[in-house]
Amino acid sequence: MTDHLPHSPADALRTAADYLRRHGWHPGPGLYDPHHGCTHGGCRVVRSGMYPASVYGAIRAALLGRPRWFAITDPTTAEMYTAAVDHLTRHLRTRTVVDLHAAILPWERAAGRTRQQVMTVLLSAAGTAPATPAPVARLAPVIPLDARRPSSRPRRIA
């Protein structure tokens, strides 16, 4: 989909807007429009695997290459996804939707919403997002547990 993977929340949001411009927008439910009615091999969407996506699906496509549901197993990619979604949520809260915990879904699914409006908000949020690379995610250290540690209380067998 892109020549490079995004390295900052701003880049991820810009790439998501570009995905929607090229492949279409799907307001949900779900991450993408599966095109179940398009069963023939000549369907461009089914053939390419690039489906019209929701906002969440477009951000996933920006980071993973596809909007479909794949587990995000790389900690750095997971951090980038979280940072982009969090920034977009804060952007929506301060500019359009007040007092909503998860502002993206109700905003995206509002009656009359258009792909152009969604792309405009993604680009606007990208303009205020951090342009610096996301910090490298680190997993918590593993604390070894001594399985042979004696119990301070004897176990009672009934």
XYZ file of C-alpha atoms in Angstrom:
158
model
C 0.000 0.000 0.000
C 2.723 2.450 0.879
C 6.422 2.630 0.210
C 7.170 2.922 3.905
C 5.503 2.314 7.214
C 4.646 5.375 9.300
C 7.145 6.340 11.983
C 5.008 8.813 13.936
C 1.340 9.281 14.887
C 1.146 12.207 12.427
C 2.490 10.037 9.601
C 0.078 7.200 10.506
C -2.936 9.546 10.371
C -1.823 11.047 7.030
C -1.310 7.568 5.581
C -4.762 6.505 6.857
C -6.346 9.497 5.088
C -4.496 8.543 1.901
C -5.784 4.955 2.208
C -9.373 6.238 2.421
C -8.789 8.488 -0.602
C -7.502 5.589 -2.690
C -9.654 2.684 -1.528
C -12.823 4.160 -0.053
C -14.453 4.684 3.320
C -16.778 2.315 5.178
C -18.477 3.751 8.298
C -18.884 0.371 9.947
C -19.683 -1.770 11.658
C -16.339 -3.473 11.432
C -12.905 -2.481 10.225
C -13.733 -2.783 6.522
C -16.473 -3.564 3.999
C -15.961 -7.262 3.164
C -17.722 -7.005 -0.234
C -19.678 -10.230 0.307
C -21.866 -9.412 -2.698
C -18.787 -9.300 -4.916
C -18.044 -12.980 -5.516
C -16.678 -12.968 -9.044
C -12.944 -12.937 -9.706
C -13.164 -9.695 -11.660
C -14.062 -7.627 -8.606
C -11.229 -5.135 -8.094
C -11.750 -5.028 -4.321
C -11.731 -8.792 -3.790
C -8.826 -9.246 -6.225
C -6.637 -6.572 -4.614
C -7.592 -7.153 -0.969
C -7.774 -3.381 -0.469
C -11.221 -2.864 0.991
C -13.076 0.351 1.832
C -12.205 0.809 5.507
C -13.438 2.529 8.642
C -11.203 5.012 10.472
C -9.835 2.214 12.667
C -9.346 0.001 9.597
C -7.530 2.773 7.725
C -5.126 3.323 10.637
C -4.508 -0.442 10.786
C -3.913 -0.455 7.012
C -1.427 2.398 7.411
C 0.542 0.369 9.951
C 0.005 -3.206 8.748
C -0.628 -2.828 5.023
C -4.239 -4.102 5.162
C -7.383 -2.987 7.027
C -8.370 -6.537 7.897
C -8.279 -7.963 11.391
C -4.773 -9.198 12.072
C -3.340 -9.345 15.546
C -0.837 -6.574 16.152
C 2.002 -8.606 17.590
C 4.842 -6.118 17.251
C 4.978 -3.932 20.390
C 6.194 -0.863 18.477
C 3.351 -1.143 15.939
C 0.860 -1.571 18.781
C 2.236 1.575 20.439
C 1.959 3.516 17.170
C -1.637 2.332 16.613
C -2.570 3.321 20.165
C -0.865 6.717 19.862
C -2.614 7.507 16.550
C -6.064 6.439 17.821
C -5.549 8.291 21.111
C -4.509 11.491 19.348
C -7.453 11.311 16.929
C -9.838 10.781 19.874
C -8.422 13.827 21.693
C -8.587 15.837 18.462
C -12.278 14.979 18.004
C -13.075 15.724 21.649
C -11.548 19.185 21.506
C -13.061 20.138 18.162
C -16.357 18.342 17.651
C -17.530 15.690 20.103
C -17.569 16.638 23.766
C -18.111 14.277 26.712
C -17.675 11.028 24.823
C -15.235 8.394 26.003
C -14.705 6.811 22.570
C -15.379 9.722 20.235
C -14.360 8.097 16.945
C -17.245 5.645 16.475
C -20.193 7.996 17.120
C -18.532 10.746 15.088
C -17.732 8.438 12.162
C -21.220 6.880 12.108
C -23.143 10.161 12.336
C -25.847 10.513 9.707
C -24.654 12.349 6.619
C -20.930 11.832 7.309
C -18.885 11.760 4.091
C -15.524 10.313 3.138
C -14.220 13.831 2.493
C -15.140 14.913 6.042
C -13.383 11.865 7.502
C -10.249 12.491 5.434
C -10.252 16.190 6.395
C -10.401 15.367 10.111
C -7.645 12.744 9.791
C -5.402 15.281 8.046
C -6.288 17.975 10.591
C -5.436 15.601 13.445
C -2.184 14.677 11.686
C -1.295 18.379 11.639
C -1.464 18.533 15.439
C -0.039 15.061 16.178
C 3.558 14.456 17.236
C 5.758 14.201 14.150
C 8.570 12.553 16.060
C 8.978 8.805 15.956
C 7.070 6.914 18.592
C 9.280 5.600 21.377
C 10.330 2.000 21.003
C 8.020 -0.147 23.073
C 9.630 -2.326 25.661
C 8.075 -5.380 27.185
C 7.957 -5.651 30.941
C 10.805 -7.729 32.346
C 10.014 -11.315 33.195
C 10.255 -11.982 36.902
C 11.192 -15.598 37.534
C 9.089 -17.311 40.141
C 10.675 -19.963 42.286
C 8.334 -22.906 41.953
C 10.027 -24.715 44.818
C 9.514 -21.954 47.351
C 8.237 -23.500 50.572
C 4.887 -22.328 51.818
C 4.756 -20.612 55.194
C 1.553 -22.457 56.013
C 1.111 -26.174 55.713
C -1.518 -27.311 53.247
C -4.465 -29.087 54.752
C -5.675 -32.127 52.909
C -9.339 -32.946 53.478
